[in-house]
Every structure is written in structure tokens, then in C-alpha cells.
XYZ file of C-alpha atoms in Angstrom:
190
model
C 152.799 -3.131 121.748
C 152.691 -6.753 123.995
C 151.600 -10.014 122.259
C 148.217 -9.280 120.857
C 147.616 -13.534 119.788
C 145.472 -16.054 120.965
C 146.556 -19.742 120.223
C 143.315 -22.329 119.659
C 143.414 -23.410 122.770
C 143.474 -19.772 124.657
C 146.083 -20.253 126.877
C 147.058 -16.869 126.806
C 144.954 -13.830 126.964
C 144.238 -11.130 124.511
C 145.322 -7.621 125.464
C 142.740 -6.400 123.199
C 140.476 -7.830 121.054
C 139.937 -4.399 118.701
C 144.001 -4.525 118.257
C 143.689 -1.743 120.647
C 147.503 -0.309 120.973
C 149.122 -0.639 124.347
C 150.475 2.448 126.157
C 154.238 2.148 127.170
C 154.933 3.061 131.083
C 157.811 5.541 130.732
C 160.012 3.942 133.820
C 162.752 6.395 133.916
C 161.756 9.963 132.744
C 164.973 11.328 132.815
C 166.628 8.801 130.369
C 163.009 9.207 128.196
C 163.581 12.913 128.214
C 166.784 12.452 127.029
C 166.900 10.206 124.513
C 167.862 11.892 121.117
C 164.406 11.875 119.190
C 162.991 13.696 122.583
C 166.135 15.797 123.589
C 163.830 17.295 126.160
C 161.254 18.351 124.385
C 158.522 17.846 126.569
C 155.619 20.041 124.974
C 156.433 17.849 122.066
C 156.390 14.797 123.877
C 152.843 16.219 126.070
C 151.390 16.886 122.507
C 152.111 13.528 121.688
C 150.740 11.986 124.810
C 147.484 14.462 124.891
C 146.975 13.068 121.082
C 147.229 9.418 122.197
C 144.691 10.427 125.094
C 142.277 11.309 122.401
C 142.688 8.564 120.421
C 141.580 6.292 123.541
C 139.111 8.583 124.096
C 137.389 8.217 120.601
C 137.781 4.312 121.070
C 136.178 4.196 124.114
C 133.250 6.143 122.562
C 133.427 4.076 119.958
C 133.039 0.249 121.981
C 130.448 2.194 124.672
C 128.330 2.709 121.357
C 128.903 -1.229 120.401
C 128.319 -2.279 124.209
C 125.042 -0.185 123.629
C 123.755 -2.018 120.815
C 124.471 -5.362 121.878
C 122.686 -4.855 125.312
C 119.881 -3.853 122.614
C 120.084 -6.305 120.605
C 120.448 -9.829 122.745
C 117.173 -9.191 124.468
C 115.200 -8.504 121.554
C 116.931 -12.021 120.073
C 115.925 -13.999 123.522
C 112.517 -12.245 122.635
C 112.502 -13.677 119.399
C 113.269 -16.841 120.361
C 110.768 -17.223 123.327
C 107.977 -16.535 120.470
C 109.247 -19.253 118.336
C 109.277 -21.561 121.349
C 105.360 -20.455 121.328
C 104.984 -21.276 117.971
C 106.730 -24.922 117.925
C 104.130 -25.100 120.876
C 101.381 -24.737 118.600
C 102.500 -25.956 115.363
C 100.249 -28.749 115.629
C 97.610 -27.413 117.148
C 94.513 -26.757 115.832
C 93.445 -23.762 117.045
C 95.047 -19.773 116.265
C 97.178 -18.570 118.850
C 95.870 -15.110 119.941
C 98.010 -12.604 120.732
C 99.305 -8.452 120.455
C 102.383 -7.507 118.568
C 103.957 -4.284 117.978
C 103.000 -2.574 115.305
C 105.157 0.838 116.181
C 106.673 2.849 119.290
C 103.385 2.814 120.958
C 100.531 0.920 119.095
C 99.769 -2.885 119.800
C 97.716 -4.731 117.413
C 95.880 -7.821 117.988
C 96.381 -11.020 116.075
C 95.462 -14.387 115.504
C 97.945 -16.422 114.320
C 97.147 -19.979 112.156
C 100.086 -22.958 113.261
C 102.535 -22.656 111.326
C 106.101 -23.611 110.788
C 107.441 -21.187 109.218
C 108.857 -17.740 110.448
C 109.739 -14.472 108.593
C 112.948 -13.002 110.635
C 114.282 -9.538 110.062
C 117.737 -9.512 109.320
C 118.107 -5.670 108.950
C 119.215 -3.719 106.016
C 115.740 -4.050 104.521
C 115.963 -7.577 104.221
C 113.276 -10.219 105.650
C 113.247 -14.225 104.977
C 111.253 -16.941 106.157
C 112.823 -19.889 107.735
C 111.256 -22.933 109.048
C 111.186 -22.677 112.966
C 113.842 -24.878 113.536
C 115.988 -22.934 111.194
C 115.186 -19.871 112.566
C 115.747 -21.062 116.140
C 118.821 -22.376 115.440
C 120.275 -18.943 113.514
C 118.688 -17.105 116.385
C 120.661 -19.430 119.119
C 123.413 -18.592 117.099
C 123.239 -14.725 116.974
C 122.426 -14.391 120.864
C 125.963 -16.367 120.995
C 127.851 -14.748 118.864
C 126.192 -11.038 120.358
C 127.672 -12.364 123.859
C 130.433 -13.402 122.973
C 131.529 -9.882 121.577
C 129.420 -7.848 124.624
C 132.190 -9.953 126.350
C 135.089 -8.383 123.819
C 133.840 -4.953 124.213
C 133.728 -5.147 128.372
C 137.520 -6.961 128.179
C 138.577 -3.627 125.425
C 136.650 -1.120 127.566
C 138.795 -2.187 130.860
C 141.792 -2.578 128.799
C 141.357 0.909 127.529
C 140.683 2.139 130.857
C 144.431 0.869 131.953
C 145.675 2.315 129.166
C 144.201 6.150 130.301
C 145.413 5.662 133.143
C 148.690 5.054 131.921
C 148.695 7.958 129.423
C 147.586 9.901 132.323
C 150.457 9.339 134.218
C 152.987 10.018 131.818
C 151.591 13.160 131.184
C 151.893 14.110 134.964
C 155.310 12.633 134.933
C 155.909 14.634 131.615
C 154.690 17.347 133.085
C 156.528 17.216 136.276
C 159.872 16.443 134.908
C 159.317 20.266 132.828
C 158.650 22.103 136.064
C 162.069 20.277 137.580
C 164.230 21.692 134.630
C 162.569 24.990 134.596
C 162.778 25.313 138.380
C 166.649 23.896 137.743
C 167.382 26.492 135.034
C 166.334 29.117 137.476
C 168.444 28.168 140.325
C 171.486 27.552 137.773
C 170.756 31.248 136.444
């Protein structure tokens, strides 16, 4: 597997950001086939390469599932933060902001809402607390960062892992052909 740090100053580039192992490009076939933990064993070595396949396969499934939820999630944290924008709007106003929130799938209720400056944000896991808008603004900022920043890690894994398919694939096919050689070798030797 290549060099899988980042120094502080990111000067060089992760490979992977899920530690996501590299696939080795088998240059010379022959010489792999050979080698004495192979000895030309190549339904062995296709097992071992179809196995590897999967294993990408269930990581990719994996990160699409992550990219999926963050794509969720960051709009429904810009969301949140455009309505505490509205309410450090009218914090010192005197009049009720009125408005419609969700109150499931399909059913809007209306609302009046005193100035206030304080928020109740769900964190998940059956947990809710109240920050002051400015707290909750600033946690918010922070999350729709943070969410980013790792839609960015999954996109950088999900190409990585792409190369790394392609890669497997073509060992397999070199694999693959390298078999049909000897066999077609053994016959004309017969």
C-alpha cells in the first residue's frame, strides 16, 4: 500500500482518506505467476483477486450510502441556519413572526413565533438542547463545514476506489489470459 499520510501543511495528497487499501498493478505476469507462493496457480490467485473485487465493491456501497446522507444532511443544516438568520432578524422586534413548519411528511402547521433568542436544535439520537442563537449559529456553521469537508473525502475515496476496480479488473483479465496461454501451451507441447 503507497503513503497513506498527510503532513499539516498538505503538501502531499491522501490516497484515501477511509485507509482504503491500494491495488498493486501486476507489471510482469509471468514473473507474478511464478513466484513461489503463486507457482501458477491462477484460480487461486483469480479467487483472490475476485475477493478483493468484492471488498471494493462493499466499500463503495458503503461511502455511496455516506455521500447520500451528507447531500441530506448539509441542506437541511443551510435550512437551519437561514431560520436562525430570521430569528436574529426579529429578536428585537416586537411583533411574532408568522410562519408554517413541518409538523410530518406531509402536514404544515402554522405558527406564531414570540422573539426570542434562544433555539432548541436536534442533535439526533433523541437528544434536543437549546442554545442561544449565536451558539447555535455558530455549531451549525460548524457542522455544514465539517459535513463538506467529508462529502469532499467520500467523492476523493469514491474515485480512488474506482482506480482501484479498474485495476483489480485488469489483473483479473491479465490473470485470466495468462491461464488460457499455458493451457493453450500445454496443448501444443502434448
Amino acid at each position: 500500500m503507497g503513503d497513506n499520510t498527510n503532513d499539516a501543511e498538505g503538501d502531499t495528497k491522501k490516497k484515501s482518506y477511509a485507509g482504503i487499501p491500494e491495488a498493486e498493478f501486476m507489471e510482469d505476469v509471468d514473473k507474478y505467476m511464478e513466484s513461489p507462493a503463486i507457482n501458477g496457480n491462477s484460480q487461486m490467485v483469480l479467487r483472490k483477486l475476485d475477493e478483493q473485487h468484492s471488498k471494493y465493491k462493499f466499500m463503495e456501497f458503503n461511502l455511496i450510502s455516506k455521500r447520500r446522507r451528507l447531500k441530506v444532511q448539509i441542506p437541511d443544516l443551510e435550512k437551519s441556519v437561514d431560520m436562525i438568520k430570521v430569528l436574529m432578524k426579529q429578536r428585537n422586534s416586537p411583533e411574532n413572526i408568522k410562519t408554517q413548519f413541518l409538523l410530518s411528511e406531509t402536514v404544515f402547521m402554522k405558527a406564531s413565533i414570540p422573539p426570542t433568542d434562544k433555539v432548541c436544535l436536534w442533535l439526533g439520537a433523541n437528544v434536543m438542547l437549546e442554545y442561544t442563537l449565536d451558539d447555535a449559529m455558530e455549531l451549525l456553521n460548524k457542522n455544514i463545514e465539517t459535513a463538506k469537508r467529508n462529502l469532499g473525502y467520500v467523492e476523493h475515496d469514491l474515485d480512488f476506489l474506482r482506480d482501484q476496480f479498474t485495476t483489480t479488473e485488469v489483473n483479473m483479465a491479465r490473470v485470466y489470459n495468462w491461464s488460457v496461454k499455458k493451457r493453450q501451451a500445454e496443448k501444443v507441447g502434448s
